Amino acid sequence: MSVKNWEQLKSGSDVRGTAIEGVAGESVNLTDEAVGAIVKAFLFRLSAALGKKKLTVAVGHDSRLSAKRISDCVLGAVTESGCDAIFTGLSSTPSMFMLLKEKSFAADASVMITASHLPFNKNGLKFFTQEGGLEGKDISEILRLAAEGKALEAAAAGSVRNVGYLDTYSEGLVRFVREKTGKEKPLAGKKIIVDAGNGAGGFYVDKVLKPLGADTEGSQFLDPDGRFPNHIPNPENKQAMQAISDQVKKVHADFGIIFDTDVDRAGAVDSKGEEINRNRLIALISAILLSEKKGVIVTDSVTSDGLTAFIEKCGGKHCRYKRGYKNVIDKSKELNAAGEYSPLAIETSGHAALKENYFLDDGAYLVTRILVSLAKLADEGKDISDLIKDL
């Protein structure tokens, strides 16, 4: 692949391309050369911004078939640049940002290897700094620097150490629920199942739900498998949502959760097997947040008038904004900066970013926040769907 074509790897605020053969007419363009050059350019730019030569960078991946090859390329680019790498292996995208908030790691940035819900042959790179995910303009500049061959000059190679950070990340979610409910096992007596679609979200069962007391028998497709043999890991996909809905009804679960490949999005199903997705998901988390403090809910433009009426009935305001999860997040941040409280930026696709959680779009945090309310409502003999019965 020629250098001049690397700009074609830009996909919004990420780098994405074809990573393996297997689809007619789609040749590999996310090559070893491209990955190495792009990561080196990212480090070159970050080094200049931070004023330090030796950086520490965390690297993780989802369950895609090309994960090992691209991980090796990324780690090689980091160490060849004289920087140190923290390799987290199988990870969720949100966990790769949260690691940067752990002072003990002293990491300057992270690289997540993922292409979200795209087909099995795709993969990509998502970059985080302490401030959050990079913007589209940042990716454009990095690709330009990569084309120019910009890289740090290193006197010696950096090191790699392996860290299973998902354990720490999950412990934080468990601790959050216990603090909010005042109970060690607030989900005891509840059957809550997960459909991970063979993406990276299977960890949520053993590391979050079980410690909180939930019965998770009936969870499905938890094993990472980059072929995605059962259905696309995507809460917007009809087949995927039907799979978790059918399973909830089959095993008589109280609640069902579905994640996308890298767990930055989620959907849910109530005890009747009805989808809590799109407008219903927005309404549910809005009702929860607005019951605590009134404010502005920012969504993309394709949400319904019925959702607006529901948010207003909950005492909030509804701001419809441009499509694209970065756009709604930026708008919510803008409102807060101007003195107007906005607790939530959420796109109809399921990308949800809460002010209380660094405006990080995190599917696991979203459903964890909902489970807190589910546990509290259960004590009152109510179901989580009662919160959106007026939608």
mmCIF file of C-alpha atoms in Angstrom:
data_model
loop_
_atom_site.group_PDB
_atom_site.id
_atom_site.type_symbol
_atom_site.label_atom_id
_atom_site.label_comp_id
_atom_site.label_asym_id
_atom_site.label_seq_id
_atom_site.Cartn_x
_atom_site.Cartn_y
_atom_site.Cartn_z
ATOM 1 C CA MET A 1 0.000 0.000 0.000
ATOM 2 C CA SER A 2 1.451 3.367 -0.980
ATOM 3 C CA VAL A 3 1.943 6.051 1.633
ATOM 4 C CA LYS A 4 -0.238 8.520 -0.253
ATOM 5 C CA ASN A 5 -3.287 6.346 0.396
ATOM 6 C CA TRP A 6 -2.997 6.199 4.189
ATOM 7 C CA GLU A 7 -5.471 9.083 4.464
ATOM 8 C CA GLN A 8 -8.109 6.610 3.289
ATOM 9 C CA LEU A 9 -7.761 4.876 6.657
ATOM 10 C CA LYS A 10 -9.402 7.788 8.455
ATOM 11 C CA SER A 11 -12.869 6.954 9.792
ATOM 12 C CA GLY A 12 -14.236 9.868 11.802
ATOM 13 C CA SER A 13 -12.066 10.059 14.908
ATOM 14 C CA ASP A 14 -10.536 6.591 14.389
ATOM 15 C CA VAL A 15 -8.242 4.746 12.000
ATOM 16 C CA ARG A 16 -9.993 1.833 10.305
ATOM 17 C CA GLY A 17 -9.270 -0.464 7.398
ATOM 18 C CA THR A 18 -9.285 -3.988 6.028
ATOM 19 C CA ALA A 19 -7.002 -6.113 8.197
ATOM 20 C CA ILE A 20 -7.402 -9.626 6.759
ATOM 21 C CA GLU A 21 -8.428 -11.217 3.475
ATOM 22 C CA GLY A 22 -11.746 -13.015 3.187
ATOM 23 C CA VAL A 23 -14.180 -10.604 1.554
ATOM 24 C CA ALA A 24 -14.198 -10.346 -2.232
ATOM 25 C CA GLY A 25 -12.963 -7.015 -3.527
ATOM 26 C CA GLU A 26 -11.540 -5.908 -0.176
ATOM 27 C CA SER A 27 -7.750 -6.110 -0.113
ATOM 28 C CA VAL A 28 -5.755 -5.528 3.079
ATOM 29 C CA ASN A 29 -4.898 -1.862 3.562
ATOM 30 C CA LEU A 30 -4.338 -1.836 7.330
ATOM 31 C CA THR A 31 -0.867 -3.274 6.751
ATOM 32 C CA ASP A 32 2.001 -3.748 9.205
ATOM 33 C CA GLU A 33 3.744 -0.789 7.574
ATOM 34 C CA ALA A 34 0.700 1.455 7.921
ATOM 35 C CA VAL A 35 0.024 0.526 11.571
ATOM 36 C CA GLY A 36 3.648 1.025 12.564
ATOM 37 C CA ALA A 37 3.956 4.383 10.832
ATOM 38 C CA ILE A 38 0.666 5.700 12.227
ATOM 39 C CA VAL A 39 1.495 4.718 15.819
ATOM 40 C CA LYS A 40 4.976 6.218 15.519
ATOM 41 C CA ALA A 41 3.454 9.452 14.182
ATOM 42 C CA PHE A 42 1.008 9.513 17.116
ATOM 43 C CA LEU A 43 3.897 9.179 19.577
ATOM 44 C CA PHE A 44 5.938 11.823 17.740
ATOM 45 C CA ARG A 45 3.048 14.288 18.002
ATOM 46 C CA LEU A 46 2.246 13.422 21.628
ATOM 47 C CA SER A 47 5.894 13.729 22.658
ATOM 48 C CA ALA A 48 6.009 17.258 21.269
ATOM 49 C CA ALA A 49 2.721 18.186 22.978
ATOM 50 C CA LEU A 50 3.803 16.861 26.385
ATOM 51 C CA GLY A 51 7.428 17.940 26.131
ATOM 52 C CA LYS A 52 8.781 14.511 27.051
ATOM 53 C CA LYS A 53 10.697 11.936 25.045
ATOM 54 C CA LYS A 54 9.959 8.694 26.873
ATOM 55 C CA LEU A 55 6.243 7.983 26.955
ATOM 56 C CA THR A 56 4.257 5.165 28.555
ATOM 57 C CA VAL A 57 1.470 3.849 26.343
ATOM 58 C CA ALA A 58 -1.197 1.241 27.108
ATOM 59 C CA VAL A 59 -2.248 -1.107 24.298
ATOM 60 C CA GLY A 60 -5.325 -3.335 24.202
ATOM 61 C CA HIS A 61 -7.569 -5.068 21.653
ATOM 62 C CA ASP A 62 -11.017 -6.583 21.190
ATOM 63 C CA SER A 63 -11.756 -10.102 19.923
ATOM 64 C CA ARG A 64 -11.006 -9.627 16.230
ATOM 65 C CA LEU A 65 -9.054 -12.233 14.278
ATOM 66 C CA SER A 66 -6.382 -9.702 13.323
ATOM 67 C CA ALA A 67 -5.854 -8.550 16.927
ATOM 68 C CA LYS A 68 -2.555 -10.363 17.500
ATOM 69 C CA ARG A 69 -0.913 -9.166 14.300
ATOM 70 C CA ILE A 70 -1.888 -5.566 14.852
ATOM 71 C CA SER A 71 -1.052 -5.704 18.580
ATOM 72 C CA ASP A 72 2.443 -6.897 17.674
ATOM 73 C CA CYS A 73 2.776 -4.017 15.212
ATOM 74 C CA VAL A 74 1.595 -1.430 17.736
ATOM 75 C CA LEU A 75 3.832 -2.749 20.523
ATOM 76 C CA GLY A 76 6.760 -2.815 18.121
ATOM 77 C CA ALA A 77 6.157 0.791 17.103
ATOM 78 C CA VAL A 78 5.979 1.865 20.745
ATOM 79 C CA THR A 79 9.186 0.144 21.823
ATOM 80 C CA GLU A 80 11.085 1.137 18.652
ATOM 81 C CA SER A 81 10.208 4.743 19.520
ATOM 82 C CA GLY A 82 11.986 4.302 22.858
ATOM 83 C CA CYS A 83 8.704 4.283 24.785
ATOM 84 C CA ASP A 84 7.330 1.749 27.280
ATOM 85 C CA ALA A 85 4.155 -0.248 26.629
ATOM 86 C CA ILE A 86 1.548 -1.632 29.022
ATOM 87 C CA PHE A 87 -0.141 -4.501 27.163
ATOM 88 C CA THR A 88 -3.646 -5.221 28.495
ATOM 89 C CA GLY A 89 -4.607 -7.914 25.986
ATOM 90 C CA LEU A 90 -8.348 -8.428 25.526
ATOM 91 C CA SER A 91 -9.942 -5.163 26.628
ATOM 92 C CA SER A 92 -12.945 -2.928 26.209
ATOM 93 C CA THR A 93 -12.470 0.448 24.569
ATOM 94 C CA PRO A 94 -13.701 2.391 27.647
ATOM 95 C CA SER A 95 -11.298 0.523 29.930
ATOM 96 C CA MET A 96 -8.397 1.782 27.834
ATOM 97 C CA PHE A 97 -9.303 5.351 28.730
ATOM 98 C CA MET A 98 -10.056 4.566 32.379
ATOM 99 C CA LEU A 99 -6.582 3.054 32.745
ATOM 100 C CA LEU A 100 -5.185 6.518 32.063
ATOM 101 C CA LYS A 101 -6.976 7.767 35.188
ATOM 102 C CA GLU A 102 -5.147 5.211 37.361
ATOM 103 C CA LYS A 103 -2.157 7.126 38.721
ATOM 104 C CA SER A 104 -0.292 3.924 39.525
ATOM 105 C CA PHE A 105 0.217 3.198 35.813
ATOM 106 C CA ALA A 106 1.424 6.721 34.975
ATOM 107 C CA ALA A 107 0.410 6.140 31.349
ATOM 108 C CA ASP A 108 0.475 9.083 28.961
ATOM 109 C CA ALA A 109 -1.817 7.578 26.328
ATOM 110 C CA SER A 110 -3.490 4.406 25.142
ATOM 111 C CA VAL A 111 -4.186 2.685 21.850
ATOM 112 C CA MET A 112 -7.228 0.445 21.456
ATOM 113 C CA ILE A 113 -7.257 -1.965 18.521
ATOM 114 C CA THR A 114 -10.869 -2.253 17.392
ATOM 115 C CA ALA A 115 -13.283 -1.609 14.554
ATOM 116 C CA SER A 116 -16.391 -1.676 16.744
ATOM 117 C CA HIS A 117 -19.244 -3.558 15.028
ATOM 118 C CA LEU A 118 -17.714 -3.693 11.535
ATOM 119 C CA PRO A 119 -17.334 -7.081 9.771
ATOM 120 C CA PHE A 120 -14.729 -9.663 10.796
ATOM 121 C CA ASN A 121 -12.145 -8.579 8.198
ATOM 122 C CA LYS A 122 -11.903 -5.002 9.505
ATOM 123 C CA ASN A 123 -9.843 -3.537 12.317
ATOM 124 C CA GLY A 124 -8.559 -0.184 13.444
ATOM 125 C CA LEU A 125 -6.865 2.048 15.991
ATOM 126 C CA LYS A 126 -8.475 4.328 18.553
ATOM 127 C CA PHE A 127 -6.242 6.749 20.448
ATOM 128 C CA PHE A 128 -6.739 8.191 23.935
ATOM 129 C CA THR A 129 -4.804 10.786 25.888
ATOM 130 C CA GLN A 130 -5.472 12.022 29.416
ATOM 131 C CA GLU A 131 -7.991 14.475 27.909
ATOM 132 C CA GLY A 132 -10.017 11.800 26.121
ATOM 133 C CA GLY A 133 -10.324 10.348 22.631
ATOM 134 C CA LEU A 134 -8.749 12.134 19.696
ATOM 135 C CA GLU A 135 -10.837 14.220 17.310
ATOM 136 C CA GLY A 136 -11.091 13.764 13.548
ATOM 137 C CA LYS A 137 -8.695 16.639 12.916
ATOM 138 C CA ASP A 138 -6.119 14.942 15.145
ATOM 139 C CA ILE A 139 -6.347 11.750 13.068
ATOM 140 C CA SER A 140 -5.879 13.752 9.869
ATOM 141 C CA GLU A 141 -2.705 15.298 11.257
ATOM 142 C CA ILE A 142 -1.355 11.956 12.478
ATOM 143 C CA LEU A 143 -1.913 10.401 9.046
ATOM 144 C CA ARG A 144 -0.088 13.341 7.453
ATOM 145 C CA LEU A 145 2.829 12.931 9.862
ATOM 146 C CA ALA A 146 2.863 9.188 9.173
ATOM 147 C CA ALA A 147 3.073 9.856 5.431
ATOM 148 C CA GLU A 148 6.091 12.088 6.134
ATOM 149 C CA GLY A 149 7.709 9.297 8.161
ATOM 150 C CA LYS A 150 7.774 11.271 11.409
ATOM 151 C CA ALA A 151 8.952 9.239 14.389
ATOM 152 C CA LEU A 152 10.822 9.657 17.661
ATOM 153 C CA GLU A 153 14.547 9.032 17.623
ATOM 154 C CA ALA A 154 15.353 6.498 20.308
ATOM 155 C CA ALA A 155 18.726 5.695 21.831
ATOM 156 C CA ALA A 156 17.349 2.396 23.147
ATOM 157 C CA ALA A 157 14.219 0.313 22.763
ATOM 158 C CA GLY A 158 11.422 0.568 25.293
ATOM 159 C CA SER A 159 9.919 -2.269 27.317
ATOM 160 C CA VAL A 160 6.597 -4.153 27.390
ATOM 161 C CA ARG A 161 4.803 -5.348 30.513
ATOM 162 C CA ASN A 162 1.551 -7.291 30.628
ATOM 163 C CA VAL A 163 -1.308 -6.064 32.837
ATOM 164 C CA GLY A 164 -4.803 -7.599 33.101
ATOM 165 C CA TYR A 165 -6.529 -4.269 33.597
ATOM 166 C CA LEU A 166 -10.114 -5.490 32.998
ATOM 167 C CA ASP A 167 -10.087 -6.903 36.542
ATOM 168 C CA THR A 168 -9.373 -3.471 38.018
ATOM 169 C CA TYR A 169 -11.872 -1.776 35.725
ATOM 170 C CA SER A 170 -14.591 -4.285 36.683
ATOM 171 C CA GLU A 171 -13.852 -3.898 40.387
ATOM 172 C CA GLY A 172 -14.538 -0.202 39.981
ATOM 173 C CA LEU A 173 -17.989 -0.918 38.528
ATOM 174 C CA VAL A 174 -18.795 -3.373 41.341
ATOM 175 C CA ARG A 175 -17.665 -0.865 43.955
ATOM 176 C CA PHE A 176 -19.827 1.834 42.335
ATOM 177 C CA VAL A 177 -22.995 -0.294 42.540
ATOM 178 C CA ARG A 178 -22.326 -1.282 46.151
ATOM 179 C CA GLU A 179 -21.793 2.330 47.159
ATOM 180 C CA LYS A 180 -24.959 3.473 45.367
ATOM 181 C CA THR A 181 -27.180 0.728 46.820
ATOM 182 C CA GLY A 182 -25.542 0.223 50.212
ATOM 183 C CA LYS A 183 -25.580 -3.535 49.682
ATOM 184 C CA GLU A 184 -22.857 -6.118 49.111
ATOM 185 C CA LYS A 185 -25.010 -8.165 46.695
ATOM 186 C CA PRO A 186 -27.802 -5.863 45.515
ATOM 187 C CA LEU A 187 -28.642 -8.089 42.520
ATOM 188 C CA ALA A 188 -29.248 -11.221 44.609
ATOM 189 C CA GLY A 189 -32.452 -12.933 43.536
ATOM 190 C CA LYS A 190 -32.303 -11.414 40.055
ATOM 191 C CA LYS A 191 -31.560 -13.315 36.865
ATOM 192 C CA ILE A 192 -29.569 -11.018 34.609
ATOM 193 C CA ILE A 193 -28.054 -12.355 31.415
ATOM 194 C CA VAL A 194 -25.540 -11.020 28.912
ATOM 195 C CA ASP A 195 -25.169 -11.526 25.167
ATOM 196 C CA ALA A 196 -21.623 -10.480 24.253
ATOM 197 C CA GLY A 197 -21.935 -11.543 20.615
ATOM 198 C CA ASN A 198 -18.451 -13.122 20.930
ATOM 199 C CA GLY A 199 -16.946 -9.663 21.342
ATOM 200 C CA ALA A 200 -14.981 -8.391 24.341
ATOM 201 C CA GLY A 201 -17.959 -7.960 26.697
ATOM 202 C CA GLY A 202 -18.123 -11.459 28.169
ATOM 203 C CA PHE A 203 -16.100 -10.294 31.180
ATOM 204 C CA TYR A 204 -19.160 -8.484 32.534
ATOM 205 C CA VAL A 205 -20.750 -11.747 33.685
ATOM 206 C CA ASP A 206 -18.004 -13.106 35.951
ATOM 207 C CA LYS A 207 -16.357 -9.832 36.923
ATOM 208 C CA VAL A 208 -19.387 -7.585 37.550
ATOM 209 C CA LEU A 209 -22.740 -9.387 37.709
ATOM 210 C CA LYS A 210 -21.744 -12.432 39.761
ATOM 211 C CA PRO A 211 -19.923 -10.445 42.482
ATOM 212 C CA LEU A 212 -23.106 -8.367 42.821
ATOM 213 C CA GLY A 213 -25.154 -11.514 43.419
ATOM 214 C CA ALA A 214 -26.916 -11.907 40.075
ATOM 215 C CA ASP A 215 -27.918 -15.266 38.644
ATOM 216 C CA THR A 216 -26.345 -15.156 35.163
ATOM 217 C CA GLU A 217 -27.340 -18.639 33.979
ATOM 218 C CA GLY A 218 -28.463 -18.355 30.368
ATOM 219 C CA SER A 219 -25.921 -15.750 29.284
ATOM 220 C CA GLN A 220 -24.717 -16.473 25.759
ATOM 221 C CA PHE A 221 -21.909 -15.946 23.238
ATOM 222 C CA LEU A 222 -19.458 -14.846 25.933
ATOM 223 C CA ASP A 223 -16.337 -16.441 24.444
ATOM 224 C CA PRO A 224 -14.265 -14.054 22.293
ATOM 225 C CA ASP A 225 -14.444 -15.168 18.650
ATOM 226 C CA GLY A 226 -13.540 -12.725 15.907
ATOM 227 C CA ARG A 227 -15.554 -14.658 13.326
ATOM 228 C CA PHE A 228 -18.715 -13.501 15.170
ATOM 229 C CA PRO A 229 -20.426 -16.823 14.330
ATOM 230 C CA ASN A 230 -23.738 -16.197 16.110
ATOM 231 C CA HIS A 231 -24.647 -12.627 15.191
ATOM 232 C CA ILE A 232 -23.043 -9.233 14.717
ATOM 233 C CA PRO A 233 -22.183 -7.723 18.128
ATOM 234 C CA ASN A 234 -24.263 -4.597 17.605
ATOM 235 C CA PRO A 235 -27.241 -3.395 19.700
ATOM 236 C CA GLU A 236 -28.661 -1.727 16.570
ATOM 237 C CA ASN A 237 -28.768 -5.004 14.657
ATOM 238 C CA LYS A 238 -32.227 -6.623 14.536
ATOM 239 C CA GLN A 239 -30.889 -10.185 14.636
ATOM 240 C CA ALA A 240 -28.684 -9.370 17.620
ATOM 241 C CA MET A 241 -31.521 -7.773 19.573
ATOM 242 C CA GLN A 242 -33.831 -10.668 18.710
ATOM 243 C CA ALA A 243 -31.222 -13.099 20.043
ATOM 244 C CA ILE A 244 -31.071 -11.501 23.497
ATOM 245 C CA SER A 245 -34.844 -10.934 23.577
ATOM 246 C CA ASP A 246 -35.540 -14.604 22.791
ATOM 247 C CA GLN A 247 -33.020 -15.725 25.406
ATOM 248 C CA VAL A 248 -34.532 -13.514 28.120
ATOM 249 C CA LYS A 249 -37.922 -15.082 27.497
ATOM 250 C CA LYS A 250 -36.492 -18.593 27.258
ATOM 251 C CA VAL A 251 -34.704 -18.499 30.621
ATOM 252 C CA HIS A 252 -37.212 -16.129 32.307
ATOM 253 C CA ALA A 253 -34.577 -13.491 33.022
ATOM 254 C CA ASP A 254 -35.358 -10.252 34.809
ATOM 255 C CA PHE A 255 -33.059 -8.264 32.531
ATOM 256 C CA GLY A 256 -30.930 -8.842 29.460
ATOM 257 C CA ILE A 257 -27.829 -6.933 28.351
ATOM 258 C CA ILE A 258 -26.190 -6.849 24.935
ATOM 259 C CA PHE A 259 -22.856 -5.217 24.093
ATOM 260 C CA ASP A 260 -21.167 -4.272 20.868
ATOM 261 C CA THR A 261 -17.740 -5.719 20.044
ATOM 262 C CA ASP A 262 -15.622 -3.313 22.105
ATOM 263 C CA VAL A 263 -18.249 -2.508 24.781
ATOM 264 C CA ASP A 264 -18.544 1.218 24.147
ATOM 265 C CA ARG A 265 -22.239 0.646 23.329
ATOM 266 C CA ALA A 266 -24.976 -1.416 24.945
ATOM 267 C CA GLY A 267 -28.643 -2.269 24.634
ATOM 268 C CA ALA A 268 -30.997 -4.059 26.987
ATOM 269 C CA VAL A 269 -34.158 -6.148 27.205
ATOM 270 C CA ASP A 270 -36.718 -6.083 30.003
ATOM 271 C CA SER A 271 -38.285 -9.063 31.741
ATOM 272 C CA LYS A 272 -40.975 -9.328 29.052
ATOM 273 C CA GLY A 273 -38.370 -9.575 26.327
ATOM 274 C CA GLU A 274 -39.094 -6.067 25.064
ATOM 275 C CA GLU A 275 -36.146 -4.125 23.702
ATOM 276 C CA ILE A 276 -34.763 -1.185 25.636
ATOM 277 C CA ASN A 277 -32.968 0.300 22.693
ATOM 278 C CA ARG A 278 -32.747 3.532 20.716
ATOM 279 C CA ASN A 279 -35.446 5.953 22.023
ATOM 280 C CA ARG A 280 -36.388 3.617 24.876
ATOM 281 C CA LEU A 281 -32.783 3.370 26.073
ATOM 282 C CA ILE A 282 -32.372 7.140 25.912
ATOM 283 C CA ALA A 283 -35.620 7.583 27.842
ATOM 284 C CA LEU A 284 -34.572 5.103 30.540
ATOM 285 C CA ILE A 285 -31.177 6.587 31.367
ATOM 286 C CA SER A 286 -32.657 10.100 31.062
ATOM 287 C CA ALA A 287 -35.366 9.265 33.600
ATOM 288 C CA ILE A 288 -32.730 7.926 36.004
ATOM 289 C CA LEU A 289 -30.450 10.952 35.722
ATOM 290 C CA LEU A 290 -33.205 13.572 35.717
ATOM 291 C CA SER A 291 -34.705 12.075 38.891
ATOM 292 C CA GLU A 292 -31.438 13.061 40.595
ATOM 293 C CA LYS A 293 -30.929 16.501 39.051
ATOM 294 C CA LYS A 294 -32.760 18.338 36.284
ATOM 295 C CA GLY A 295 -30.802 19.279 33.206
ATOM 296 C CA VAL A 296 -30.419 19.042 29.437
ATOM 297 C CA ILE A 297 -30.308 15.705 27.634
ATOM 298 C CA VAL A 298 -28.377 15.981 24.372
ATOM 299 C CA THR A 299 -29.185 13.470 21.609
ATOM 300 C CA ASP A 300 -28.632 13.173 17.900
ATOM 301 C CA SER A 301 -31.253 14.573 15.533
ATOM 302 C CA VAL A 302 -33.173 11.373 14.715
ATOM 303 C CA THR A 303 -34.856 10.910 18.106
ATOM 304 C CA SER A 304 -38.655 11.109 18.362
ATOM 305 C CA ASP A 305 -41.031 13.874 19.420
ATOM 306 C CA GLY A 306 -42.379 11.382 21.945
ATOM 307 C CA LEU A 307 -38.938 11.243 23.555
ATOM 308 C CA THR A 308 -38.882 15.039 23.816
ATOM 309 C CA ALA A 309 -42.269 14.994 25.575
ATOM 310 C CA PHE A 310 -41.039 12.260 27.927
ATOM 311 C CA ILE A 311 -37.856 14.136 28.864
ATOM 312 C CA GLU A 312 -39.841 17.296 29.511
ATOM 313 C CA LYS A 313 -42.285 15.354 31.679
ATOM 314 C CA CYS A 314 -39.277 14.189 33.700
ATOM 315 C CA GLY A 315 -38.384 17.832 34.263
ATOM 316 C CA GLY A 316 -35.569 18.021 31.742
ATOM 317 C CA LYS A 317 -34.879 19.723 28.440
ATOM 318 C CA HIS A 318 -34.170 17.905 25.186
ATOM 319 C CA CYS A 319 -31.481 19.248 22.862
ATOM 320 C CA ARG A 320 -31.423 17.542 19.470
ATOM 321 C CA TYR A 321 -28.090 17.998 17.784
ATOM 322 C CA LYS A 322 -26.016 16.784 14.847
ATOM 323 C CA ARG A 323 -25.605 13.060 14.309
ATOM 324 C CA GLY A 324 -22.332 11.492 15.406
ATOM 325 C CA TYR A 325 -21.437 10.565 18.974
ATOM 326 C CA LYS A 326 -18.558 13.045 19.109
ATOM 327 C CA ASN A 327 -20.942 15.824 18.096
ATOM 328 C CA VAL A 328 -23.457 15.151 20.879
ATOM 329 C CA ILE A 329 -20.681 14.788 23.464
ATOM 330 C CA ASP A 330 -19.109 18.082 22.400
ATOM 331 C CA LYS A 331 -22.508 19.817 22.586
ATOM 332 C CA SER A 332 -23.169 18.543 26.106
ATOM 333 C CA LYS A 333 -19.705 19.663 27.191
ATOM 334 C CA GLU A 334 -20.378 23.080 25.636
ATOM 335 C CA LEU A 335 -23.629 23.445 27.598
ATOM 336 C CA ASN A 336 -21.921 22.567 30.867
ATOM 337 C CA ALA A 337 -19.102 25.010 30.153
ATOM 338 C CA ALA A 338 -21.727 27.705 29.603
ATOM 339 C CA GLY A 339 -23.290 26.984 33.003
ATOM 340 C CA GLU A 340 -26.253 24.848 31.860
ATOM 341 C CA TYR A 341 -26.162 21.423 33.508
ATOM 342 C CA SER A 342 -26.220 18.559 30.986
ATOM 343 C CA PRO A 343 -25.700 15.101 32.503
ATOM 344 C CA LEU A 344 -25.967 13.022 29.346
ATOM 345 C CA ALA A 345 -24.933 12.963 25.696
ATOM 346 C CA ILE A 346 -26.389 9.963 23.879
ATOM 347 C CA GLU A 347 -26.774 8.896 20.278
ATOM 348 C CA THR A 348 -29.617 6.712 19.040
ATOM 349 C CA SER A 349 -27.043 4.040 18.141
ATOM 350 C CA GLY A 350 -26.416 3.489 21.873
ATOM 351 C CA HIS A 351 -23.278 5.592 22.326
ATOM 352 C CA ALA A 352 -23.947 7.107 25.768
ATOM 353 C CA ALA A 353 -21.597 9.458 27.610
ATOM 354 C CA LEU A 354 -22.330 10.659 31.152
ATOM 355 C CA LYS A 355 -20.849 13.811 32.633
ATOM 356 C CA GLU A 356 -20.133 11.932 35.876
ATOM 357 C CA ASN A 357 -17.964 9.465 33.902
ATOM 358 C CA TYR A 358 -15.642 11.832 32.008
ATOM 359 C CA PHE A 359 -18.115 11.972 29.085
ATOM 360 C CA LEU A 360 -16.744 8.588 28.061
ATOM 361 C CA ASP A 361 -19.035 6.522 25.860
ATOM 362 C CA ASP A 362 -19.012 3.338 27.898
ATOM 363 C CA GLY A 363 -21.635 0.629 27.421
ATOM 364 C CA ALA A 364 -20.628 -1.209 30.599
ATOM 365 C CA TYR A 365 -20.926 1.943 32.714
ATOM 366 C CA LEU A 366 -24.304 2.715 31.121
ATOM 367 C CA VAL A 367 -25.852 -0.644 32.015
ATOM 368 C CA THR A 368 -24.204 -0.573 35.444
ATOM 369 C CA ARG A 369 -25.915 2.758 36.084
ATOM 370 C CA ILE A 370 -29.225 1.174 35.033
ATOM 371 C CA LEU A 371 -28.646 -1.854 37.290
ATOM 372 C CA VAL A 372 -28.368 0.452 40.310
ATOM 373 C CA SER A 373 -31.915 1.627 39.586
ATOM 374 C CA LEU A 374 -33.076 -1.909 38.851
ATOM 375 C CA ALA A 375 -31.881 -3.018 42.294
ATOM 376 C CA LYS A 376 -33.554 -0.082 44.051
ATOM 377 C CA LEU A 377 -36.832 -0.558 42.158
ATOM 378 C CA ALA A 378 -36.854 -4.266 42.993
ATOM 379 C CA ASP A 379 -36.930 -3.335 46.683
ATOM 380 C CA GLU A 380 -40.144 -1.407 45.921
ATOM 381 C CA GLY A 381 -41.644 -4.292 43.946
ATOM 382 C CA LYS A 382 -41.221 -2.449 40.644
ATOM 383 C CA ASP A 383 -39.632 -3.293 37.307
ATOM 384 C CA ILE A 384 -37.086 -1.164 35.460
ATOM 385 C CA SER A 385 -39.565 -0.701 32.581
ATOM 386 C CA ASP A 386 -41.875 1.160 34.962
ATOM 387 C CA LEU A 387 -39.564 4.142 34.503
ATOM 388 C CA ILE A 388 -40.491 4.436 30.829
ATOM 389 C CA LYS A 389 -44.118 3.306 30.868
ATOM 390 C CA ASP A 390 -45.179 6.844 29.872
ATOM 391 C CA LEU A 391 -42.960 6.923 26.771
#
